[in-house]
Coordinates of C-alpha atoms and ligand atoms in Angstrom, one line a residue:
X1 CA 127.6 151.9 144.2
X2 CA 125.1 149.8 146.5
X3 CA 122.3 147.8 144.8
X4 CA 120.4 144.7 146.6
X5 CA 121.0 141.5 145.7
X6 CA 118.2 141.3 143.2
X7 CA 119.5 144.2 141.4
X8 CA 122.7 142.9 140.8
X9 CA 121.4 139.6 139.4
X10 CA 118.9 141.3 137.3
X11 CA 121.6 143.5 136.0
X12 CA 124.4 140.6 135.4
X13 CA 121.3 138.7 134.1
X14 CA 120.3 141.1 131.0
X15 CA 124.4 141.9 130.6
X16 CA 125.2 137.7 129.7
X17 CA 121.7 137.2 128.0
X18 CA 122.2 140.4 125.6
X19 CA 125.7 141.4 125.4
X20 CA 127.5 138.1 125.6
X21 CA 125.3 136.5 122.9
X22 CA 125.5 139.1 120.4
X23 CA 126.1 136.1 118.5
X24 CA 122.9 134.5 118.9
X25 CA 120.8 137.5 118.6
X26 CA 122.4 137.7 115.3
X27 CA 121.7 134.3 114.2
X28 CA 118.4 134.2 115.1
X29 CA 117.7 137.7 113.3
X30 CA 119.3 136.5 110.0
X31 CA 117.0 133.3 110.6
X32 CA 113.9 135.6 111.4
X33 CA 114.7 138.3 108.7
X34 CA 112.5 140.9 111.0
X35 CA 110.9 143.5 108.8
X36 CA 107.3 143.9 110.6
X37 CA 106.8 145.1 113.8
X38 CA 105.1 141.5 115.4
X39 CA 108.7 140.0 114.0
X40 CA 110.4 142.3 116.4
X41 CA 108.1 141.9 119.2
X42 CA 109.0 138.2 118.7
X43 CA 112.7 139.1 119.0
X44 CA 112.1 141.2 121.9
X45 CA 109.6 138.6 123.8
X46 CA 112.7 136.1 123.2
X47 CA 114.8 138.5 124.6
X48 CA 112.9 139.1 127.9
X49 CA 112.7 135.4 128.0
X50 CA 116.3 134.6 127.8
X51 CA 116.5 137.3 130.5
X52 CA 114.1 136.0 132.8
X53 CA 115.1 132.7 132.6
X54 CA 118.5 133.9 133.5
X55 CA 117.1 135.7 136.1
X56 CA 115.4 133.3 137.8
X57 CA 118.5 131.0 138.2
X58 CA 120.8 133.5 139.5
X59 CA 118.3 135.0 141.7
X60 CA 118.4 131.6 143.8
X61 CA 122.2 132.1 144.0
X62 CA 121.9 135.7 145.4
X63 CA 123.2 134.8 148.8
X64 CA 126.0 136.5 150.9
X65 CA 129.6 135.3 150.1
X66 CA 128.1 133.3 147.3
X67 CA 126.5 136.0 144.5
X68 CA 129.4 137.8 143.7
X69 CA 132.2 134.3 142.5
X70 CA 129.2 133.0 141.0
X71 CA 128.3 135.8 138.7
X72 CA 132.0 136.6 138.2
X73 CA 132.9 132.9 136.8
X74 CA 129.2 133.4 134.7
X75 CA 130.5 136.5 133.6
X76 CA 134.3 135.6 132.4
X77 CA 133.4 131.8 131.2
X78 CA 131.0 133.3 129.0
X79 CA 132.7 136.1 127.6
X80 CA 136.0 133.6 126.9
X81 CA 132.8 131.0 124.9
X82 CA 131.5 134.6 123.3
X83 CA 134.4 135.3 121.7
X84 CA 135.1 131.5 120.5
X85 CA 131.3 131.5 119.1
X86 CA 131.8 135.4 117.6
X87 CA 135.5 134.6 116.2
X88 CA 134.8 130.8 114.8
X89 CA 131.1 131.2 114.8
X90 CA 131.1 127.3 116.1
X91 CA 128.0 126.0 118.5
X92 CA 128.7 124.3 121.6
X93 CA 127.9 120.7 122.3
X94 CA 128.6 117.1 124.2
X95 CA 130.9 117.1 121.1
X96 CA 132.7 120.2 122.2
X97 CA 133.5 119.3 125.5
X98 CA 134.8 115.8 124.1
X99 CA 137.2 117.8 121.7
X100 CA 138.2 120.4 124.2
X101 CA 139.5 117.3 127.3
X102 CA 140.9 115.9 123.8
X103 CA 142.8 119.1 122.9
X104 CA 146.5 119.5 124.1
X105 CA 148.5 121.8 125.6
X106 CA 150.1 123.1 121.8
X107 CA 146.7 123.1 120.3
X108 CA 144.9 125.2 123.2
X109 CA 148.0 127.7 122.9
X110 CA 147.2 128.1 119.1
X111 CA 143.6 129.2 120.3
X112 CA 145.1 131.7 122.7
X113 CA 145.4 134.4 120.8
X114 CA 145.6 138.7 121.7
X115 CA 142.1 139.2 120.3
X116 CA 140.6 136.8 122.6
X117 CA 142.7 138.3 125.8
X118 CA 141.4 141.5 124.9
X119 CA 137.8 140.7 124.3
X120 CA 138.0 139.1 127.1
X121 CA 139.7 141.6 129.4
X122 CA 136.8 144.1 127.9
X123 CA 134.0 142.0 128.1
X124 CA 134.9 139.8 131.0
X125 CA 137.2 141.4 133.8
X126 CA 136.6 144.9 133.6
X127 CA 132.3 143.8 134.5
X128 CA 133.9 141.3 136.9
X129 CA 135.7 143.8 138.8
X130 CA 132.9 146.1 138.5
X131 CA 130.6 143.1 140.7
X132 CA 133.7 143.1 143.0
X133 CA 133.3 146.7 143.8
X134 CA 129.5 146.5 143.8
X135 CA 128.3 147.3 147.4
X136 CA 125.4 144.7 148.2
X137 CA 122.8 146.2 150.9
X138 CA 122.3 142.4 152.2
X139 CA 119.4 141.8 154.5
X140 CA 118.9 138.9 157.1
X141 CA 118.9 135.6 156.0
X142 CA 115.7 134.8 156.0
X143 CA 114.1 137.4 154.6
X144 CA 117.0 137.4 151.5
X145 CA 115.9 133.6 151.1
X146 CA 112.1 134.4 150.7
X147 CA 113.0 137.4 148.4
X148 CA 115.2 135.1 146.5
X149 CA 112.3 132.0 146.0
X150 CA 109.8 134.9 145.1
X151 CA 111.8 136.4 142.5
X152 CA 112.9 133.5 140.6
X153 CA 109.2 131.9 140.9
X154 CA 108.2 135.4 139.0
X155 CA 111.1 135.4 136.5
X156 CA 110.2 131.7 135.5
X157 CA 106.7 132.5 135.3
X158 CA 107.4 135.8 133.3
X159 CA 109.7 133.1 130.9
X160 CA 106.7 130.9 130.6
X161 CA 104.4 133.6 129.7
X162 CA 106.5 135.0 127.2
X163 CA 107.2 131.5 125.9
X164 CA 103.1 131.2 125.9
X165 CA 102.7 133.8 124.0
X166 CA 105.0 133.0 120.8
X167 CA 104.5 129.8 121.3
X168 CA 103.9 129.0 117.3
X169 CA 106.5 130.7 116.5
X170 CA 108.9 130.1 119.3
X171 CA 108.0 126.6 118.7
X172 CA 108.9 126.8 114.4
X173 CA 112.3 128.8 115.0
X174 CA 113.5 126.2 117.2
X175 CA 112.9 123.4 115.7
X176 CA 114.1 124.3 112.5
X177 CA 116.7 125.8 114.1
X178 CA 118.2 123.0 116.5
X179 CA 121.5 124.0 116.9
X180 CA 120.4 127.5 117.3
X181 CA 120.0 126.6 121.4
X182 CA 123.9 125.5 121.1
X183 CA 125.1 128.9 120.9
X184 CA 123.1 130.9 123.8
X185 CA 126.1 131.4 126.5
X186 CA 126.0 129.8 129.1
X187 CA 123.5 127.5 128.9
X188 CA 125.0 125.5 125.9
X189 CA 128.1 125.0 127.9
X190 CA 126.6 124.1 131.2
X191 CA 124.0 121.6 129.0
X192 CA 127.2 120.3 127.3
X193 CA 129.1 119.5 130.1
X194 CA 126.3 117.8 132.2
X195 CA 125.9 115.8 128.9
X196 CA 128.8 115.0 128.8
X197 CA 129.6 113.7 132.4
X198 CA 126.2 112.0 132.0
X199 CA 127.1 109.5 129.1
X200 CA 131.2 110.1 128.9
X201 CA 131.3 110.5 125.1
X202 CA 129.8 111.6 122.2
X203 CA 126.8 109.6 121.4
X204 CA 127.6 106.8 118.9
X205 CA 126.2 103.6 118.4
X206 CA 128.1 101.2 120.9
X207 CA 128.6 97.1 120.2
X208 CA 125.5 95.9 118.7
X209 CA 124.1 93.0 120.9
X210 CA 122.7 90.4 118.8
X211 CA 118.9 89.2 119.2
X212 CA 116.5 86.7 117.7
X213 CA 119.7 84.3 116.7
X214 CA 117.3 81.5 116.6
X215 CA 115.2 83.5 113.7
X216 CA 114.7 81.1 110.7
X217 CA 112.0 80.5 108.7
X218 CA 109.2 78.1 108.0
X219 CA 110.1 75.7 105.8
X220 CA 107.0 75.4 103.8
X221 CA 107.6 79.8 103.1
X222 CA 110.8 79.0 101.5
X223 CA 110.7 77.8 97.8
X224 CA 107.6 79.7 97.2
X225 CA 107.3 82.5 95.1
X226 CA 109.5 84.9 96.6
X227 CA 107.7 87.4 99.0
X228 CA 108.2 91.3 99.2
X229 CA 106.8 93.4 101.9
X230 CA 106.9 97.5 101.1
X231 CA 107.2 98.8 104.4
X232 CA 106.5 102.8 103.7
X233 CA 107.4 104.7 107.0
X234 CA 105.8 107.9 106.4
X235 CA 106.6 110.8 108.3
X236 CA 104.5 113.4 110.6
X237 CA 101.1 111.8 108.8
X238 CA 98.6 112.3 111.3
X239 CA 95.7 109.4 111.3
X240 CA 92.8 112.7 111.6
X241 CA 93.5 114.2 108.3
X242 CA 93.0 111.1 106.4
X243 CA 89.7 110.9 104.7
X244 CA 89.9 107.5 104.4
X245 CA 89.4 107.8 108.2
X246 CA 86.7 110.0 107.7
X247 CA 88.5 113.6 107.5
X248 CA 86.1 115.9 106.0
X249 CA 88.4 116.8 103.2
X250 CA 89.1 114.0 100.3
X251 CA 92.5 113.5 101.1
X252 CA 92.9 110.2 99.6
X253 CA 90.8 109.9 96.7
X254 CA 93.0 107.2 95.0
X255 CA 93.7 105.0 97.8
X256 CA 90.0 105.0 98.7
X257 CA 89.3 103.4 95.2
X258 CA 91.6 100.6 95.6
X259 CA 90.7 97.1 95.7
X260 CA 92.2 95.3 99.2
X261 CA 93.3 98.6 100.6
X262 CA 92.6 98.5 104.7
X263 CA 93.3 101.5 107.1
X264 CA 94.2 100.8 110.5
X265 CA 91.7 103.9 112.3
X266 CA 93.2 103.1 115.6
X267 CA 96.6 103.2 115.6
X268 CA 99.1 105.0 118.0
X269 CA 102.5 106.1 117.9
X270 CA 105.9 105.2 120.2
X271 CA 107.1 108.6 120.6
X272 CA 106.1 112.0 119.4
X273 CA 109.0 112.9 117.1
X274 CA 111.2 110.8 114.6
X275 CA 114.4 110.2 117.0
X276 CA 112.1 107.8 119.2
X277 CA 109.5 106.5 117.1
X278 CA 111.7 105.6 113.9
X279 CA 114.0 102.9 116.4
X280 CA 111.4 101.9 118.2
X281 CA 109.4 100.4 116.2
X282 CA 111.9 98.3 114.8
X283 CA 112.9 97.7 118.2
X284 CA 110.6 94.7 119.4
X285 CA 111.2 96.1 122.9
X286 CA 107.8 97.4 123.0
X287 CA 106.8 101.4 123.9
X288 CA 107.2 100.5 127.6
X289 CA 110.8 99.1 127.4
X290 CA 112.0 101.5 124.5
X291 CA 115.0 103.6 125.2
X292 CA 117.2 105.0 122.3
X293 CA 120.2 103.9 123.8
X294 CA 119.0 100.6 124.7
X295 CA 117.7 100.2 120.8
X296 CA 120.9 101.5 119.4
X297 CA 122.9 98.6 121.1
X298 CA 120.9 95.8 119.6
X299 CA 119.7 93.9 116.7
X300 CA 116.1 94.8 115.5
X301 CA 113.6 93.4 112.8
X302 CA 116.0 94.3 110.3
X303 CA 118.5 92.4 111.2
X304 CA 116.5 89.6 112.1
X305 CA 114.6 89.0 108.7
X306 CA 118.1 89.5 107.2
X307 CA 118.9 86.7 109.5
X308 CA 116.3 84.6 108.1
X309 CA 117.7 84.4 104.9
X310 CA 115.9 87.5 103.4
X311 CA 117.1 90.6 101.6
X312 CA 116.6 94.2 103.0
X313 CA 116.9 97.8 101.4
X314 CA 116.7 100.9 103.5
X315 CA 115.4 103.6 100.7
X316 CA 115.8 107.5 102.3
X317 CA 114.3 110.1 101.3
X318 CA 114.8 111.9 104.2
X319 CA 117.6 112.6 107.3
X320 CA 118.6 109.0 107.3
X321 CA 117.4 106.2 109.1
X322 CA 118.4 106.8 113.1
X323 CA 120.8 104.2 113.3
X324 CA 117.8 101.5 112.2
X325 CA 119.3 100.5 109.0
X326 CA 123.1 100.2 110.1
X327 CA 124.1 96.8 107.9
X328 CA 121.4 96.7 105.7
X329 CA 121.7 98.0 102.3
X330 CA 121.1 101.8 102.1
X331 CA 120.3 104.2 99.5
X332 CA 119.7 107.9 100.2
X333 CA 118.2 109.5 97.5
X334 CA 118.0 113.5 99.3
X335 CA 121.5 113.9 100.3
X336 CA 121.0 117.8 99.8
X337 CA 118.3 117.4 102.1
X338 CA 120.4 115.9 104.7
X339 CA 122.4 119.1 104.8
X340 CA 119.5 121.3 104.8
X341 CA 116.0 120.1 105.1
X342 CA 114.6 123.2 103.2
X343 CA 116.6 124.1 100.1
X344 CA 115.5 124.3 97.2
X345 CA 116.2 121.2 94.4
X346 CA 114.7 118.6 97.2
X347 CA 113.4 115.4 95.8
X348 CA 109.8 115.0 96.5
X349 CA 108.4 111.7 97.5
X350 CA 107.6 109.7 94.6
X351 CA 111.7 109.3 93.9
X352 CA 111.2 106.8 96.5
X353 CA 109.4 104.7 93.4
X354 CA 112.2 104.6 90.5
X355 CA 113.9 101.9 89.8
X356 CA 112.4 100.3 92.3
X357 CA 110.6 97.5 90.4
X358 CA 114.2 96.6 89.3
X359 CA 115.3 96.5 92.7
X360 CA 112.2 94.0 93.8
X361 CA 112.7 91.5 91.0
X362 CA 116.7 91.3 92.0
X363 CA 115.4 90.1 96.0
X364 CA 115.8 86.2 95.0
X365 CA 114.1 85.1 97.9
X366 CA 112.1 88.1 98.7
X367 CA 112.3 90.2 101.0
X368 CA 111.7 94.4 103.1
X369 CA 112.0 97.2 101.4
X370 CA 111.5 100.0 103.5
X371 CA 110.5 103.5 102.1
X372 CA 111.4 106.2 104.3
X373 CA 109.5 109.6 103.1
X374 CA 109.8 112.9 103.7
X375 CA 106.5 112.7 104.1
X376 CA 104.4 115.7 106.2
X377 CA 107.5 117.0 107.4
X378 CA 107.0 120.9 108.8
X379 CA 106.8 123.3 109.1
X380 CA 107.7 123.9 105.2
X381 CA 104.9 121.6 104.2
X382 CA 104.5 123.6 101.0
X383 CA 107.8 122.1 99.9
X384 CA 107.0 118.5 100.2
X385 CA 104.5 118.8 97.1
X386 CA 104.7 119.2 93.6
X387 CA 103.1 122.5 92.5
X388 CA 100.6 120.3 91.0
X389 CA 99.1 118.5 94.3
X390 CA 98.8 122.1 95.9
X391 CA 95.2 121.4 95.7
X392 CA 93.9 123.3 98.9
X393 CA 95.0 126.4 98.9
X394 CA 95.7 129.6 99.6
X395 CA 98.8 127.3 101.8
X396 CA 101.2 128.5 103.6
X397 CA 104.1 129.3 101.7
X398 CA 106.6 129.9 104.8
X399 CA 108.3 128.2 107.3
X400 CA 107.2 131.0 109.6
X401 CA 103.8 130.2 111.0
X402 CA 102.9 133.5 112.5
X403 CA 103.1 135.0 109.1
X404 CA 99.9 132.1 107.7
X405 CA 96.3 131.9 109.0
X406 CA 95.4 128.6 110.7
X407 CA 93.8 127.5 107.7
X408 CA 96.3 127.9 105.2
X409 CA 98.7 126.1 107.5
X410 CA 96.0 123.0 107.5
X411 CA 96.0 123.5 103.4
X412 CA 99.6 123.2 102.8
X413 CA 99.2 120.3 105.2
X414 CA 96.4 118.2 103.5
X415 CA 98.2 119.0 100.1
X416 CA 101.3 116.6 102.1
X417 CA 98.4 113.9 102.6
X418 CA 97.3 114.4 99.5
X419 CA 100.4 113.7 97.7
X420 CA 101.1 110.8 99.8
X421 CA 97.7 109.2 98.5
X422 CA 99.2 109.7 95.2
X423 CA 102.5 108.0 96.1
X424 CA 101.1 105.2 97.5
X425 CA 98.6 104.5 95.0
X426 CA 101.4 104.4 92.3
X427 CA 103.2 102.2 94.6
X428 CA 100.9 99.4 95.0
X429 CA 100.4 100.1 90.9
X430 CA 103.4 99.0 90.9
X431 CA 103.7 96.2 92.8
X432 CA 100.4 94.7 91.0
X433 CA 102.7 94.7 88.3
X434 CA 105.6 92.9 90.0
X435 CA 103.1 90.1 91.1
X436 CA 102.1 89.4 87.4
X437 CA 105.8 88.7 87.0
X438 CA 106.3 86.3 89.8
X439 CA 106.7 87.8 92.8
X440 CA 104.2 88.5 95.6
X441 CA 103.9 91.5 97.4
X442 CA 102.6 93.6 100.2
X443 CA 102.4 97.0 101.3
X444 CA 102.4 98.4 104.7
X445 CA 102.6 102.6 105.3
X446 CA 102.7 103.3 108.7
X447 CA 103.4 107.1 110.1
X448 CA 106.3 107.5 112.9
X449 CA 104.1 110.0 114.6
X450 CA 101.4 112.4 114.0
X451 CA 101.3 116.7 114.3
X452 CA 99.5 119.7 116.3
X453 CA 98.0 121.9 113.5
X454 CA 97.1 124.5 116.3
X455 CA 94.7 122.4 118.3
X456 CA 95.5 124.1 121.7
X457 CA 97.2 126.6 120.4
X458 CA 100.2 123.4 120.0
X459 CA 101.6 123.4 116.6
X460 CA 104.6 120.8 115.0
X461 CA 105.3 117.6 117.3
X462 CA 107.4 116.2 119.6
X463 CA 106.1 117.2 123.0
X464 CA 107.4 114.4 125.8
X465 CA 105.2 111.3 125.2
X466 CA 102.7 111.2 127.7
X467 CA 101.6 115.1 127.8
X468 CA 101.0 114.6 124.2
X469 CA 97.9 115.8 122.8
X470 CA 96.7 112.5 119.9
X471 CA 97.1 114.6 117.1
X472 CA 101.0 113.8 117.5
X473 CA 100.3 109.9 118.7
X474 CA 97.5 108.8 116.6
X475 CA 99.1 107.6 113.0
X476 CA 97.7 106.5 110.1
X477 CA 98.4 102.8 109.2
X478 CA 97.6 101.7 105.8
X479 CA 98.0 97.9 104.5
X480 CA 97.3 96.3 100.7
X481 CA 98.0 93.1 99.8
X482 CA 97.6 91.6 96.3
X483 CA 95.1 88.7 96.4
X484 CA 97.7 86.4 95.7
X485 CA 99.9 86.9 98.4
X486 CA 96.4 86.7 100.9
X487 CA 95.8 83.3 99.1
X488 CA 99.4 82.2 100.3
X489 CA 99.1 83.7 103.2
X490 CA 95.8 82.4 104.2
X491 CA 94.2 85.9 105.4
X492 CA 90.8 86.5 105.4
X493 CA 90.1 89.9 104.1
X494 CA 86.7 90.1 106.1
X495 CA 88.6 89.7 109.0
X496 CA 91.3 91.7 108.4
X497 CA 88.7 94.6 107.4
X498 CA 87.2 94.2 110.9
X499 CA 90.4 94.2 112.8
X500 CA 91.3 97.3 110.8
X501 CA 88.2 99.3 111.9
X502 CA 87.5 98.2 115.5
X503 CA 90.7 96.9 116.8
X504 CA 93.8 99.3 118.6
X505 CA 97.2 98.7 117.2
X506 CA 100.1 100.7 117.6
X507 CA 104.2 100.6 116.3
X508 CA 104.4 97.7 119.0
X509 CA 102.2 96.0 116.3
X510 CA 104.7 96.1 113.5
X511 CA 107.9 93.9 114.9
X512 CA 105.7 90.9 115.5
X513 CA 103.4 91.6 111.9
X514 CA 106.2 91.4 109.5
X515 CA 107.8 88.3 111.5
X516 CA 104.3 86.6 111.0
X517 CA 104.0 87.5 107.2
X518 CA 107.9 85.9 106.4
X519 CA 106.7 83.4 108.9
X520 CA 110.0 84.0 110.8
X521 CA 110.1 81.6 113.6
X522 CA 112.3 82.9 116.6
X523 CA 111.5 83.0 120.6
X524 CA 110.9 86.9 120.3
X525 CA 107.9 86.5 117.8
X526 CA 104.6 86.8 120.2
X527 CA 101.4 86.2 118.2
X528 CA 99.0 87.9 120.6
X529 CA 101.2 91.2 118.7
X530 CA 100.9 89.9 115.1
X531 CA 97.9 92.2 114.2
X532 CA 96.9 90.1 111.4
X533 CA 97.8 86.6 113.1
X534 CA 94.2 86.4 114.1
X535 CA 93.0 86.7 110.6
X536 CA 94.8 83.8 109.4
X537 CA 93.3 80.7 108.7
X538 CA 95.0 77.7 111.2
X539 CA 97.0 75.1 109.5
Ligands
ZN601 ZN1 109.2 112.3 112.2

């Protein structure tokens, strides 16, 4: 048989993308559930773009003496991982590789077993030996270099196309589906292994540096009233669909009739998805200097106030905190969400509230709570609302996008906004009630990033920083503080009510803020970040 070079990658290239992950297109059918004929089309447009993508890599490897050992180790490494993901249906990851240099001799024998030599020798050698007897009609080296650039410039801009295309649902299967990328052979393994010589292990949190060991505070705060700050980080709010920033829709018709209640309009993000934002803005290291790694290994506000002599509690209703609230109290109240965002039984928001004027009158000398939500999180937003705040409608009751209009997608997700109105509103009732029992108190929501609701065709979050359209970056930030605890605090709420309209703020904003309010001194607090610092009256 003779083919050209670009035949034979093409060919290898649609034999690994479809054959060997017969395990992946099975996954992501059970996950799509195809039944109409655009669900299929999505499954076949992901199918060309696997394909392509392929494609294009190997057709910059189609040179003499190097195609053919490059296709054949492609060709038996993933058939020996196809058979490990199709026998043990595991995923590959940094953890894998970590587990496999860990494994020894006894324990790899134990995996070695007839049915994977055979699946193996079928799907592996016999195609392998097939390349070896492939006839390749080469042609000059220059010309074979051109026809190589050209034809993996067209398979990547076929893959982008495709990708185009699908984009809202590409976009919502992913996501939802993260570990679905770990079993698509090779590319999990080559992505593992790279991550894996990159940082040498598996990524856990490594010694924690201490910071801010000069934090104490004033001494004219302590033996006052104790203080408690509700720090609510809210989750994929974005700043546009609040009408108490003028959205068009009432969105927050019980905030907005609320004594002392102050919204931030201007007001951006660190990152574009939870990972980044949620550590960094309890960082102090500022958007510019932020690096998850570089927060993980040291102290942050938490830590800090708790040096101070303060009590903190993380309360989660969602995934967990990122690593934030390691030693701080932690209580997470969606456990079954942890394990699967989207089954049914999940706790909606306003769990976040019981008990927890108990748990304020136990903090002796005051203190954080934070209040992690589940918030807006997608794309299920129908599920993150009791049936009784479905109040735009009809909403999109699936997770799959393609199968909702635009405008029941933007229901579903103002009925999220809605409901947190209602939560916070019954929080600072609440805490209104804890001040008339001695404590004073303070509420602060702030989003850890915003969402695309199909402006640009973009939908969901999370796109790198600075391409980001603001409908992921600009947040909503909402403060209340009962009159008493302005009083002690000395903050004009003129003042406040002007910085909240005209001035920018962003997550940078919130290490320095809550510092100021404890009145936390400490050579890391810088007033010029202490958003309401300029609103207090100089003693
Ligand atoms: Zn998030």
């Amino acid at each position: 048989m003779i083919l050209s070079p670009g035949s034979l990658a093409l060919l290898v290239s649609a034999y690994v993308a479809i054959v060997l992950n017969i395990a992946f297109w099975m996954r992501l059918t059970a996950i799509v559930q195809p039944q109409s004929a655009t669900q299929w089309l999505f499954i076949a447009a992901l199918a060309a773009t696997v394909v392509a993508a392929f494609n294009s890599v190997l057709s910059l490897l189609s040179l003499r003496r190097i195609l053919k050992p490059v296709l054949i180790a492609i060709v038996m490494t993933s058939a020996s991982i196809a058979h490990f993901l199709w026998e043990y249906g595991t995923a590959i990851d940094v953890n894998t590789v970590h587990n496999v240099l860990e494994t020894d001799a006894a324990e790899a024998l134990d995996l070695l077993t007839w049915r994977l030599v055979a699946f193996v020798a079928l799907l592996g050698f016999v195609p392998s030996i097939l390349i070896a007897i492939t006839q390749i009609s080469w042609r000059a080296a220059l010309p074979t270099v051109v026809g190589n650039v050209s034809r993996a410039a067209m398979s990547a801009v076929l893959a982008a196309l495709l990708i185009f295309a699908t984009f809202a649902d590409f976009v919502s299967v992913m996501r939802e589906n993260r570990g679905l990328a770990t079993v698509l052979v090779p590319s999990n393994a080559i992505a593992a292994v790279a991550k894996y010589a990159v940082t040498k292990e598996p990524v856990v949190a490594a010694k924690v540096r201490p910071r801010g060991e000069d934090a104490r505070r004033d001494a004219a705060a302590v033996g006052a009233r104790p203080l408690v700050t509700v720090l609510v980080v809210g989750e994929t709010a974005r700043a546009a669909n609040f009408s108490l920033n003028g959205y068009k829709r009432t969105t927050n018709p019980r905030l907005a009739g609320i004594d002392g209640v102050e919204s931030f309009k201007h007001v951006t993000s660190c990152g574009t998805d939870t990972a980044h934002s949620l550590p960094c803005m309890f960082s102090g290291l500022g958007q510019d200097q932020f690096a998850v790694h570089r927060a993980a290994g040291q102290e942050n506000l938490l830590d800090i106030i708790r040096r101070a002599g303060l009590d903190v509690l993380w309360r989660d209703n969602q995934s967990g905190c990122k690593g934030v609230c390691r030693g701080v109290e932690t209580e997470l109240l969606n456990r079954q969400a942890m394990l699967s965002l989207f089954e049914a039984g999940e706790r909606h928001d306003e769990a976040l509230l019981d008990g927890l004027e108990a748990r304020i009158m136990a903090m002796r000398e005051g203190g954080v709570i934070v209040l992690h939500m589940m918030g807006s999180h997608g794309p299920a937003y129908y599920k993150r609302v009791p049936p009784s705040f479905a109040s735009f409608h009809p909403v999109c009751a699936s997770r799959q996008f393609s199968s909702c209009t635009r405008e029941q997608i933007v229901n579903s997700y103002d009925n999220t906004i809605l409901y947190t109105d209602h939560v916070l509103a019954e929080l600072i009732a609440l805490l209104r009630q804890v001040t008339a029992n001695g404590v004073d108190t303070a509420m602060i929501y702030v989003s850890d990033h915003g969402e695309s609701l199909g402006e640009k065709g973009l939908y969901l979050h999370g796109m790198p920083r600075a391409l980001a359209p603001k409908e992921q970056t600009h947040i909503p930030m909402i403060t209340w503080f009962a009159p008493r605890t302005l009083q002690r605090l000395g903050i004009d709420g003129e003042c406040l009510h002007e910085t909240a309209e005209a001035r920018p703020a962003s997550h940078d904003n919130l290490f320095h803020t809550m510092l100021g309010l404890f009145e936390i001194r400490t050579a890391l607090y810088d007033p010029k970040l202490d958003i309401v610092r300029r609103c207090r009256a100089r003693s």
